[in-house]
PDB file of N, CA and C in Angstrom:
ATOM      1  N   UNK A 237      32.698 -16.760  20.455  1.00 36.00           N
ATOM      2  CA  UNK A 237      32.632 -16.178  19.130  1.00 36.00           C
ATOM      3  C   UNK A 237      31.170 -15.893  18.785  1.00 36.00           C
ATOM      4  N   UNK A 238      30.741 -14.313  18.012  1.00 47.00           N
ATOM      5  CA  UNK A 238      29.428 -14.495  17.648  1.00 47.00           C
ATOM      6  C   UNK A 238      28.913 -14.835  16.758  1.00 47.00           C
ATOM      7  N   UNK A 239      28.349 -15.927  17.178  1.00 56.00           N
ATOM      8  CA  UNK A 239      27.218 -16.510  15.972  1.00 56.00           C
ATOM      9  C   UNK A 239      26.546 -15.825  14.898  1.00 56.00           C
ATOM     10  N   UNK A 240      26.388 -15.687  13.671  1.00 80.00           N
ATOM     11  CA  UNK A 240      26.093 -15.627  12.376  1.00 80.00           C
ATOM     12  C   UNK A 240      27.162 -13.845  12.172  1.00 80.00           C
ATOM     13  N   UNK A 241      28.062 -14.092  12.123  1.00 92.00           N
ATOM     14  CA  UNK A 241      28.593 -12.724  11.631  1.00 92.00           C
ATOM     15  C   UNK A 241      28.415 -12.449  10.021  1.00 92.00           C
ATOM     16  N   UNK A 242      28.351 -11.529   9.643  1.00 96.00           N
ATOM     17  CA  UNK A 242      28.383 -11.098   8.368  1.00 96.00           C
ATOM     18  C   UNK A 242      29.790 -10.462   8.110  1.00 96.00           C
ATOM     19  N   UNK A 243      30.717 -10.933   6.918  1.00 96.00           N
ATOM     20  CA  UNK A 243      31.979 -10.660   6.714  1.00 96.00           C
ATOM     21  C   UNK A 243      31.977  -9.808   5.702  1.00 96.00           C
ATOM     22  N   UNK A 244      32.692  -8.891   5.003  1.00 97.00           N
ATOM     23  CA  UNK A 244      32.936  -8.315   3.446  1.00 97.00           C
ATOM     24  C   UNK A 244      33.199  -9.607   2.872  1.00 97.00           C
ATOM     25  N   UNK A 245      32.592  -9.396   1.507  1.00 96.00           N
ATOM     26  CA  UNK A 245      32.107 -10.437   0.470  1.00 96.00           C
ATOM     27  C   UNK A 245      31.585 -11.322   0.769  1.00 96.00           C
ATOM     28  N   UNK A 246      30.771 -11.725   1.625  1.00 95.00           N
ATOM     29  CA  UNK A 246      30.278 -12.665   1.567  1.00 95.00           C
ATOM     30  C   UNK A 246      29.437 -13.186   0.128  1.00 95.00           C
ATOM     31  N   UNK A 247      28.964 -14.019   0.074  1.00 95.00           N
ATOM     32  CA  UNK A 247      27.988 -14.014  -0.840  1.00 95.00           C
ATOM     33  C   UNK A 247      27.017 -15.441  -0.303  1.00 95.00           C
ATOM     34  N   UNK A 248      25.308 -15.068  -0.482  1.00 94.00           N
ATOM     35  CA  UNK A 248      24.779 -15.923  -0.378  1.00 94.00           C
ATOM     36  C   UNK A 248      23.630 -15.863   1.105  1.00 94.00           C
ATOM     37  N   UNK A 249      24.557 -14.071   1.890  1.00 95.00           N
ATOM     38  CA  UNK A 249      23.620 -14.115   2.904  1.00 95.00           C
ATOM     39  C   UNK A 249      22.671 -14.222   2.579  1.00 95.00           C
ATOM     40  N   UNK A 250      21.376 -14.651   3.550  1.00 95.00           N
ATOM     41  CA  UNK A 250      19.885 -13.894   3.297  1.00 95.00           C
ATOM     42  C   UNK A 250      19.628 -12.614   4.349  1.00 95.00           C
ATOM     43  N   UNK A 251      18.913 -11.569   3.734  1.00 96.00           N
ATOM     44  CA  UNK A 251      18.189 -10.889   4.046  1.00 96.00           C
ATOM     45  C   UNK A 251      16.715 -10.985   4.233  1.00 96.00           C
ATOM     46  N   UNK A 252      16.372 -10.708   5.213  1.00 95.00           N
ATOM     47  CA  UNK A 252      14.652 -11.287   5.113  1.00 95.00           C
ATOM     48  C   UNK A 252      14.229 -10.262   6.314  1.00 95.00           C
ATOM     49  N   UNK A 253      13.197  -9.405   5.482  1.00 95.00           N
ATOM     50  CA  UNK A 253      12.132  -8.485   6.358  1.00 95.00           C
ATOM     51  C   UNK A 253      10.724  -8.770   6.147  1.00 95.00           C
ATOM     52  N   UNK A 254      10.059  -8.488   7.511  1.00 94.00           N
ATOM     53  CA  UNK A 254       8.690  -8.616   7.328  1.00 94.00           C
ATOM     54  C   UNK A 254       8.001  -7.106   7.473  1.00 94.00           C
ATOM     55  N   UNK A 255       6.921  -6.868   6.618  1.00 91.00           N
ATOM     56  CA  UNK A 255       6.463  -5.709   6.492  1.00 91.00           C
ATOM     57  C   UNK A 255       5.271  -5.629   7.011  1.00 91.00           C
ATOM     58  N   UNK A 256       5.152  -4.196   7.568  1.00 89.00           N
ATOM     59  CA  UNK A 256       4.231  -4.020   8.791  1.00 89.00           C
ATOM     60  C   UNK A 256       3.863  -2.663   8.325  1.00 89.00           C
ATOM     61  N   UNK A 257       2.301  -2.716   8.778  1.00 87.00           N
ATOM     62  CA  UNK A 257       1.748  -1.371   8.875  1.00 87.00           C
ATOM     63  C   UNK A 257       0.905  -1.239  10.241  1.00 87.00           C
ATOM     64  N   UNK A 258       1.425  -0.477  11.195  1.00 87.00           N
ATOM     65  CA  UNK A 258       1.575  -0.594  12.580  1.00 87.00           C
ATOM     66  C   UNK A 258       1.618  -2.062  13.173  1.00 87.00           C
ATOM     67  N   UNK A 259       0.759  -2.451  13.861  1.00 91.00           N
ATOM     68  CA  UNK A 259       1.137  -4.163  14.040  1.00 91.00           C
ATOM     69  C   UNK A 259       0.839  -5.291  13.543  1.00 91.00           C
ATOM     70  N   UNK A 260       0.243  -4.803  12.236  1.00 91.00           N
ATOM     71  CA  UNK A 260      -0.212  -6.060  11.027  1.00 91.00           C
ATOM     72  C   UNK A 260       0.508  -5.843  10.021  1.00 91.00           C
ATOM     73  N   UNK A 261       0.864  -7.091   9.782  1.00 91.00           N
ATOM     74  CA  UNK A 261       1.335  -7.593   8.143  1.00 91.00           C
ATOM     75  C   UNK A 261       1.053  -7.020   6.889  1.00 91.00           C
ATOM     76  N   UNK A 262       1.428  -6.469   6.138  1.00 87.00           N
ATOM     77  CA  UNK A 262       1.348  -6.233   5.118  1.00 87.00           C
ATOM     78  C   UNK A 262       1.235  -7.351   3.730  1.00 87.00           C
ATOM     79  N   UNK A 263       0.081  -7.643   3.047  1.00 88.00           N
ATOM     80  CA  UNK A 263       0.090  -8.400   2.023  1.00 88.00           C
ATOM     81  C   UNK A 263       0.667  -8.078   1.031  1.00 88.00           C
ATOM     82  N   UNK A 264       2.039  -8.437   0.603  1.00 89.00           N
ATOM     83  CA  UNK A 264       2.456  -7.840  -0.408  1.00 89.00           C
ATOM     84  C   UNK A 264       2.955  -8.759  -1.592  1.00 89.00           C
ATOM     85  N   UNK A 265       1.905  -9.576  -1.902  1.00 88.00           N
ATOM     86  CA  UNK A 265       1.383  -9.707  -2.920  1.00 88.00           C
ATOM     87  C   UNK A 265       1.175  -9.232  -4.305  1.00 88.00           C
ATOM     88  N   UNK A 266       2.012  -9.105  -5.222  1.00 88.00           N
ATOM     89  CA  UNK A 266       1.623  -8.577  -6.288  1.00 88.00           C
ATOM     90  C   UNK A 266       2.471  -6.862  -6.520  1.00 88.00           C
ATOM     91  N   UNK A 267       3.137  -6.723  -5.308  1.00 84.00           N
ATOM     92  CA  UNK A 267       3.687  -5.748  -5.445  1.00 84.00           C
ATOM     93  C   UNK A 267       5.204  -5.562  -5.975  1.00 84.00           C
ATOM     94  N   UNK A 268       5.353  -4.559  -5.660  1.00 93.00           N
ATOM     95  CA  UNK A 268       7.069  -4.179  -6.108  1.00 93.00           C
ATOM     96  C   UNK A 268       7.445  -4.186  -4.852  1.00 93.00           C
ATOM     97  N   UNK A 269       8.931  -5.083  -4.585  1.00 95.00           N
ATOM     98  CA  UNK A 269       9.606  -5.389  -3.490  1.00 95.00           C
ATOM     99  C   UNK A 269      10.805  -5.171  -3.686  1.00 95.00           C
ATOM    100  N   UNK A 270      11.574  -4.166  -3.340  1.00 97.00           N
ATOM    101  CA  UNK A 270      12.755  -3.834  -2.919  1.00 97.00           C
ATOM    102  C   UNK A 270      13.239  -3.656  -1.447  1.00 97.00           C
ATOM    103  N   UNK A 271      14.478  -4.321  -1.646  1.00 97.00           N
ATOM    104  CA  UNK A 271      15.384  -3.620   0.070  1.00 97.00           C
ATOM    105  C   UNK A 271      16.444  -2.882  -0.306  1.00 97.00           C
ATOM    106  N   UNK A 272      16.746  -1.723   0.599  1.00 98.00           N
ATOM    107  CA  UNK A 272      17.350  -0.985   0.358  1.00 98.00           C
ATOM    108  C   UNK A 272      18.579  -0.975   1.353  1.00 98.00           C
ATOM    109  N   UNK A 273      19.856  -0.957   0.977  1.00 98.00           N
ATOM    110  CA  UNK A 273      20.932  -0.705   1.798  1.00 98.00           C
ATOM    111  C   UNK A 273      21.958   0.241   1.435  1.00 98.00           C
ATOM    112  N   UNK A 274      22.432   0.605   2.674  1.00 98.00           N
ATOM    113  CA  UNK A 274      22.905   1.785   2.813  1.00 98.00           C
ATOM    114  C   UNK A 274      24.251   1.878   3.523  1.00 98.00           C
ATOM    115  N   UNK A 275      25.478   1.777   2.603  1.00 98.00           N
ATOM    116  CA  UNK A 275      26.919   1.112   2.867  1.00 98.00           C
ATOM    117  C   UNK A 275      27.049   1.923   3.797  1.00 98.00           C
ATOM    118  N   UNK A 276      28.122   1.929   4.750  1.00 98.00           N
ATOM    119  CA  UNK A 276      29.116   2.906   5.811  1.00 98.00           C
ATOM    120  C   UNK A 276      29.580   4.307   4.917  1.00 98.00           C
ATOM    121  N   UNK A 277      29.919   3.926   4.003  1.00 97.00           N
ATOM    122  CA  UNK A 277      30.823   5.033   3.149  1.00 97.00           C
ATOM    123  C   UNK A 277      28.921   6.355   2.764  1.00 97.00           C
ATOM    124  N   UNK A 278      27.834   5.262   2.986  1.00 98.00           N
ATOM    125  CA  UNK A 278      27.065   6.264   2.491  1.00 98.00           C
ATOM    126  C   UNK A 278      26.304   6.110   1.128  1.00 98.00           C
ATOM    127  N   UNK A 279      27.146   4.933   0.126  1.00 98.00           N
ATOM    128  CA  UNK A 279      26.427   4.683  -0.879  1.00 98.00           C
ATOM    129  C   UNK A 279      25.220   3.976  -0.427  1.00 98.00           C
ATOM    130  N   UNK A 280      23.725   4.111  -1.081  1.00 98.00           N
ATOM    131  CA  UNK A 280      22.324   3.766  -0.765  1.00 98.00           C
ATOM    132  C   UNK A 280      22.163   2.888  -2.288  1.00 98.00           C
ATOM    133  N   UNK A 281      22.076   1.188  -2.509  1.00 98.00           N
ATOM    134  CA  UNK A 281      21.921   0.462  -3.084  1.00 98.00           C
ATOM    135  C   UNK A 281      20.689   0.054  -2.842  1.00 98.00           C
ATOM    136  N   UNK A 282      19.750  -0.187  -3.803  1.00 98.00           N
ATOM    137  CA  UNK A 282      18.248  -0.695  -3.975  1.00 98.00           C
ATOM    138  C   UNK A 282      18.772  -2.063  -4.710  1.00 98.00           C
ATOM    139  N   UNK A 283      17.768  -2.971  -4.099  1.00 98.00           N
ATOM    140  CA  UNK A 283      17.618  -4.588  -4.426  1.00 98.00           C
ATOM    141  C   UNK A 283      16.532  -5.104  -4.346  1.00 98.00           C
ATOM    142  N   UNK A 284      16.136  -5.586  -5.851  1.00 97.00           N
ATOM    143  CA  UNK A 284      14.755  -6.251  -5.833  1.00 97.00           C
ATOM    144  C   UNK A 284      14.665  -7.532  -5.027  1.00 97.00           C
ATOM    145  N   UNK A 285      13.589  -7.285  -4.026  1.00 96.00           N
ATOM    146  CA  UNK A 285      13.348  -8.507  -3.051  1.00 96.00           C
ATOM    147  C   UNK A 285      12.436  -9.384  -3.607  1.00 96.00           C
ATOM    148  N   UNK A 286      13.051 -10.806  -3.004  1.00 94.00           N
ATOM    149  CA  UNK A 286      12.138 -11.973  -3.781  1.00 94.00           C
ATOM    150  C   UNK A 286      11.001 -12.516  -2.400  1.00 94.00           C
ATOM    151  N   UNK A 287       9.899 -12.807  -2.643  1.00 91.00           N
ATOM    152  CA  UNK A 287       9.056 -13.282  -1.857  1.00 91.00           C
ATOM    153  C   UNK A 287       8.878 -14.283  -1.068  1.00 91.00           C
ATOM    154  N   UNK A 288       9.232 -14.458  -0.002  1.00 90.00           N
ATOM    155  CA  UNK A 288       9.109 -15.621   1.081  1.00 90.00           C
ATOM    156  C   UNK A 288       8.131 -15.796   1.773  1.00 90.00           C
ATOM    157  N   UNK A 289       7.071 -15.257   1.658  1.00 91.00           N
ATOM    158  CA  UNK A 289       5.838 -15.584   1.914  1.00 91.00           C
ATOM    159  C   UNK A 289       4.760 -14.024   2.171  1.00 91.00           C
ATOM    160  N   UNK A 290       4.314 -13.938   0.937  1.00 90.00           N
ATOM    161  CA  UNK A 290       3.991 -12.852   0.797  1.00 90.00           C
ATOM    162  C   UNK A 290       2.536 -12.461   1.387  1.00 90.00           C
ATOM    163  N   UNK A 291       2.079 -13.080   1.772  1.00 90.00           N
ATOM    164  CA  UNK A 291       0.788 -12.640   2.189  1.00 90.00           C
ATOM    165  C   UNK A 291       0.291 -12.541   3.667  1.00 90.00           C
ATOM    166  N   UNK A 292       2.264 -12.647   4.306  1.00 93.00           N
ATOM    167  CA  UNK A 292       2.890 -12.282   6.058  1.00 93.00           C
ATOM    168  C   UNK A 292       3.498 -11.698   5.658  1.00 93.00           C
ATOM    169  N   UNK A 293       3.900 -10.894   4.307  1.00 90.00           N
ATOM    170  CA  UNK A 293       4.536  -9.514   3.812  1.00 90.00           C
ATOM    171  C   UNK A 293       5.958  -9.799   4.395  1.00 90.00           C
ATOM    172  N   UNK A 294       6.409 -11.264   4.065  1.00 94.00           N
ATOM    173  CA  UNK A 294       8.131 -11.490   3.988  1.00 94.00           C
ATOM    174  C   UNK A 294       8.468 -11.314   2.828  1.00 94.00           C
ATOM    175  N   UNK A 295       9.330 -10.897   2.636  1.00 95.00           N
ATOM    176  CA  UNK A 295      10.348 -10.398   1.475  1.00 95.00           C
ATOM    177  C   UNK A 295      11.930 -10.725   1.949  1.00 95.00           C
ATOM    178  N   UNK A 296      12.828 -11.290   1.043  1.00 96.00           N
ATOM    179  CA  UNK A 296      14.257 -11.169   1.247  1.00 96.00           C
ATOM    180  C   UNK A 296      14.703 -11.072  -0.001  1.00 96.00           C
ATOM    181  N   UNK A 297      16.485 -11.101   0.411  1.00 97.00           N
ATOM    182  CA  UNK A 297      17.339 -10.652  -0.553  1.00 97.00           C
ATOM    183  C   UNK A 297      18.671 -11.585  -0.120  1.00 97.00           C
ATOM    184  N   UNK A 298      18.879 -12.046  -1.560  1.00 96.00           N
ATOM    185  CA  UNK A 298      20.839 -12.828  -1.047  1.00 96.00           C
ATOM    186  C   UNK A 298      21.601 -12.491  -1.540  1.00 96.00           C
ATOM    187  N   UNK A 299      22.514 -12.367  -0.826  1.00 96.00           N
ATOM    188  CA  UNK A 299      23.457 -11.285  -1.581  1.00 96.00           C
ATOM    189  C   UNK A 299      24.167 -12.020  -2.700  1.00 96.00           C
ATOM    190  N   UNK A 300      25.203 -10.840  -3.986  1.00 97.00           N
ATOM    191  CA  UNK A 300      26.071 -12.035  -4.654  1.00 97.00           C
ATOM    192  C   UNK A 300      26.943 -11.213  -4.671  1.00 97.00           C
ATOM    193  N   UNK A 301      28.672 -11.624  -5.574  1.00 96.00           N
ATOM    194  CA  UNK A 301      29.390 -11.506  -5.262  1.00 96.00           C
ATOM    195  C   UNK A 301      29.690  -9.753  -5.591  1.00 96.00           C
ATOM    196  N   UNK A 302      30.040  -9.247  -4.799  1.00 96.00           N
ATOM    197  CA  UNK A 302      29.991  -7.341  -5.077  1.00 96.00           C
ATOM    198  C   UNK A 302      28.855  -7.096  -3.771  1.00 96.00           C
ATOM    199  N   UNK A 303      28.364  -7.588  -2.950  1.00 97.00           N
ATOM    200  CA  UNK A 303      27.030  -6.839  -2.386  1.00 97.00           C
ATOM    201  C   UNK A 303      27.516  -6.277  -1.379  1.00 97.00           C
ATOM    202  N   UNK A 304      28.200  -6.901  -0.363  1.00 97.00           N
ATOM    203  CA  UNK A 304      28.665  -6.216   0.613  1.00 97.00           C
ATOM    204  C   UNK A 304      30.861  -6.055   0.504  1.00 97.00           C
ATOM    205  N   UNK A 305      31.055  -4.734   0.255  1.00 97.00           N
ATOM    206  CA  UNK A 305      32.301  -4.439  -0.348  1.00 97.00           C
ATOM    207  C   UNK A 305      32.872  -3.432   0.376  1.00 97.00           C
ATOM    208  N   UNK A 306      31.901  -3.379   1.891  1.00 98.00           N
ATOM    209  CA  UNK A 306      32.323  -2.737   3.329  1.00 98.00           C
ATOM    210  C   UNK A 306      32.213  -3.080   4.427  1.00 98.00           C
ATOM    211  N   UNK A 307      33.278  -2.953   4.995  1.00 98.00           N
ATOM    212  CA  UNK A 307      33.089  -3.163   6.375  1.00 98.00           C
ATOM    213  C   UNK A 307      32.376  -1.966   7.366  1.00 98.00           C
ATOM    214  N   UNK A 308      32.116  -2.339   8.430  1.00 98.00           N
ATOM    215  CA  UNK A 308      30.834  -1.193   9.285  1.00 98.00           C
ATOM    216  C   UNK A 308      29.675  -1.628   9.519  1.00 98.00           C
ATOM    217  N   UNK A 309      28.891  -0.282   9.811  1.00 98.00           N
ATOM    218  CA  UNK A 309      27.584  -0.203  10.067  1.00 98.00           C
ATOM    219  C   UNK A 309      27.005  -0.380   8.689  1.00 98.00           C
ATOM    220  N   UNK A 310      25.964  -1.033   8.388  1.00 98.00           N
ATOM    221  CA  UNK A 310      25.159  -0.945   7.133  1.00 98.00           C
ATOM    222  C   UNK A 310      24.056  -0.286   7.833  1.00 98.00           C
ATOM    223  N   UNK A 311      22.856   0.289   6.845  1.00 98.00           N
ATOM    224  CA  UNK A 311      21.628   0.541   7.264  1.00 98.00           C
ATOM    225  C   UNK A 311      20.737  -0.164   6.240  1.00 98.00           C
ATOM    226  N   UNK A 312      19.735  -0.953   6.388  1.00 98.00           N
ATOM    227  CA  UNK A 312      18.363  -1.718   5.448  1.00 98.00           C
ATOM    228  C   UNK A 312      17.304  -1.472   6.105  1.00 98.00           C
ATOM    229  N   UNK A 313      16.402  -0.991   4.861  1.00 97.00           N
ATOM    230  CA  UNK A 313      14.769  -0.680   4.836  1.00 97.00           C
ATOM    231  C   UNK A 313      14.580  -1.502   4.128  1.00 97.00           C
ATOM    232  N   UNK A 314      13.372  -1.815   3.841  1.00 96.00           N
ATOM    233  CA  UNK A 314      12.351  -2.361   2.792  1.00 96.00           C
ATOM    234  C   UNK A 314      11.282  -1.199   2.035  1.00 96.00           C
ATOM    235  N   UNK A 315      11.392  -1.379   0.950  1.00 95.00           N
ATOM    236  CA  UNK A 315      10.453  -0.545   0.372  1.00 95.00           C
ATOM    237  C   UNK A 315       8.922  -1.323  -0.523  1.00 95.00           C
ATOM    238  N   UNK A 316       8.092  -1.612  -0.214  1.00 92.00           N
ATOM    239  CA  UNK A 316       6.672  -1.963  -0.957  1.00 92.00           C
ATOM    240  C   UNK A 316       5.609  -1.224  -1.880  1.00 92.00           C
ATOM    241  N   UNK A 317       5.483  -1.368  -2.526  1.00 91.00           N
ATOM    242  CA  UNK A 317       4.276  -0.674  -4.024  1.00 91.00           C
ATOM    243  C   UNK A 317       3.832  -1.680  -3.991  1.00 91.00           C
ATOM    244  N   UNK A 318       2.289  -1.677  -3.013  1.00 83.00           N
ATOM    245  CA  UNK A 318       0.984  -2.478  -3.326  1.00 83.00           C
ATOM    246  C   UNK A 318       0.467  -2.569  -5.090  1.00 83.00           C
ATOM    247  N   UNK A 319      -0.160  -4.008  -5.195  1.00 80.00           N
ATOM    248  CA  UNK A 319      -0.748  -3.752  -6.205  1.00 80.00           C
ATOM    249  C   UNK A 319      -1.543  -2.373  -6.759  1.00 80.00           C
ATOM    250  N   UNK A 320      -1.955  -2.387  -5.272  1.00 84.00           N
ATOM    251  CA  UNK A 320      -3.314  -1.274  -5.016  1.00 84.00           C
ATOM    252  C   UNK A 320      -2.259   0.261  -5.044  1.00 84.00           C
ATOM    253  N   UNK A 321      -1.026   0.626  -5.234  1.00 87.00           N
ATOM    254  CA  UNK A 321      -0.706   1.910  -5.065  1.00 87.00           C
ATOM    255  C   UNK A 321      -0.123   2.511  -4.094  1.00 87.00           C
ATOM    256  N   UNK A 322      -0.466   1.127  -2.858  1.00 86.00           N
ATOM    257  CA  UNK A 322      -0.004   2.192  -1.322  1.00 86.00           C
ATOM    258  C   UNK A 322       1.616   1.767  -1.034  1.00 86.00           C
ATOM    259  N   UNK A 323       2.408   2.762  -0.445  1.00 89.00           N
ATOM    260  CA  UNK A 323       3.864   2.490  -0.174  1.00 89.00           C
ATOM    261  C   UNK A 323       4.035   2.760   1.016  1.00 89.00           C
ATOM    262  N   UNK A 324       4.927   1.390   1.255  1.00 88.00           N
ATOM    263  CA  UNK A 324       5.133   1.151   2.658  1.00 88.00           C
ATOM    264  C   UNK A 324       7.064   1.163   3.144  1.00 88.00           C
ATOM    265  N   UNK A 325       7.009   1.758   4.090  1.00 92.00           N
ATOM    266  CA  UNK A 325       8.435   1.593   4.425  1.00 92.00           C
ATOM    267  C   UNK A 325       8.960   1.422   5.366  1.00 92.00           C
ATOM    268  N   UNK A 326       9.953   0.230   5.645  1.00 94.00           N
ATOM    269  CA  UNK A 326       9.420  -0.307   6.879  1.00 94.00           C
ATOM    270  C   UNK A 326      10.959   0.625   7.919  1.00 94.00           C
ATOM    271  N   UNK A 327      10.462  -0.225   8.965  1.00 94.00           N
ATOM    272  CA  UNK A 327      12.105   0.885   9.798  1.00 94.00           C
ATOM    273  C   UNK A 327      13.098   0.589   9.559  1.00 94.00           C
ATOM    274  N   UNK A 328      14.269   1.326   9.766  1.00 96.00           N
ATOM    275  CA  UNK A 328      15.710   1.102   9.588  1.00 96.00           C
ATOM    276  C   UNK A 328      16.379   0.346  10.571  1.00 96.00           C
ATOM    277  N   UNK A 329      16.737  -0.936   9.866  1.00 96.00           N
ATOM    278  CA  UNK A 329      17.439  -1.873  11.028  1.00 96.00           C
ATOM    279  C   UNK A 329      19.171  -1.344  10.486  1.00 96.00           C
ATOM    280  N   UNK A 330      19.892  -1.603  11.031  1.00 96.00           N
ATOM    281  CA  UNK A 330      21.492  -2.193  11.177  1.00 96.00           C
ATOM    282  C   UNK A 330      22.075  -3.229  11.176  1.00 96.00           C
ATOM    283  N   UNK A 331      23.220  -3.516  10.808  1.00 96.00           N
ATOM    284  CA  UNK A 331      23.801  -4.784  10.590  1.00 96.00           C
ATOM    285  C   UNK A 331      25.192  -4.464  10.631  1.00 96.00           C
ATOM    286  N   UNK A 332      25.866  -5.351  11.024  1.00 97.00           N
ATOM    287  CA  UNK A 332      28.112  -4.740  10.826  1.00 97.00           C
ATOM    288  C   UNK A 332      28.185  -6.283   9.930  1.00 97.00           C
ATOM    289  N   UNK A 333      28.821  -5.704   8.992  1.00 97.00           N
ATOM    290  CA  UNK A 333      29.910  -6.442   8.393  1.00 97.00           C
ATOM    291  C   UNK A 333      31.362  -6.264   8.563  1.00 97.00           C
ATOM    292  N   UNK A 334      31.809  -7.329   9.111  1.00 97.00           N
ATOM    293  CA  UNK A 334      32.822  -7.358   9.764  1.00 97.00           C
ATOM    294  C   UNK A 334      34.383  -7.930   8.900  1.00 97.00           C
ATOM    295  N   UNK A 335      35.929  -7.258   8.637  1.00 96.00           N
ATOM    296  CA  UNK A 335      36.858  -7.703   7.980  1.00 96.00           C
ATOM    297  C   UNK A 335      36.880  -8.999   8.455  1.00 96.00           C
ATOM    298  N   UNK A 336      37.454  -9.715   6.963  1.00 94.00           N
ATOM    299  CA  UNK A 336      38.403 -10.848   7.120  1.00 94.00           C
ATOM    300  C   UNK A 336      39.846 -11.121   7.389  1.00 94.00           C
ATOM    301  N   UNK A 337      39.994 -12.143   8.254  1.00 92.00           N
ATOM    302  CA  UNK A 337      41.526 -12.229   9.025  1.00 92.00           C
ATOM    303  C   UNK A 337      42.150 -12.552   7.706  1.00 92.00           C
TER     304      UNK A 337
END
């Protein structure tokens, strides 16, 4: 069986990205932190990310109850607004959320 599946409804996953501008960290510190996901069906949901150690430019997100309300492919970015102005976006990972028996 695979280890850590993600189901519809869960609630409580974490999400956690680290932000990069080519192969260094991003301090993101003081900025605006959102992740962005992007259901199967196509709807694109923005979520303010909370800071897990911001100055290795980790950011996550947990889900609650309504977050994931599909099964499939998801798509998540991260989006950053430096204190300073600059926006960063990091690459598009994937994830399946998978039905319940």
């Amino acid at each position: 069986m695979p280890a850590n599946e993600i189901h519809k409804n869960d609630i409580g996953t974490k999400f956690q990205i680290t932000v990069y501008d080519g192969t260094s960290v991003v301090d993101v510190t003081g900025g605006t932190k959102n992740i962005i996901f992007k259901k199967p069906g196509g709807t694109v949901v923005t979520h303010t990310a909370s800071d897990e150690d911001a100055t290795n430019g980790v950011i996550s997100y947990t889900t609650v109850d309504g977050d994931l309300d599909e099964i499939g492919i998801w798509r998540i970015q991260a989006k950053i607004t430096t204190a300073g102005g600059s926006v960063f976006k990091t690459d598009v990972s994937t994830f399946k959320v998978f039905d319940n028996i």
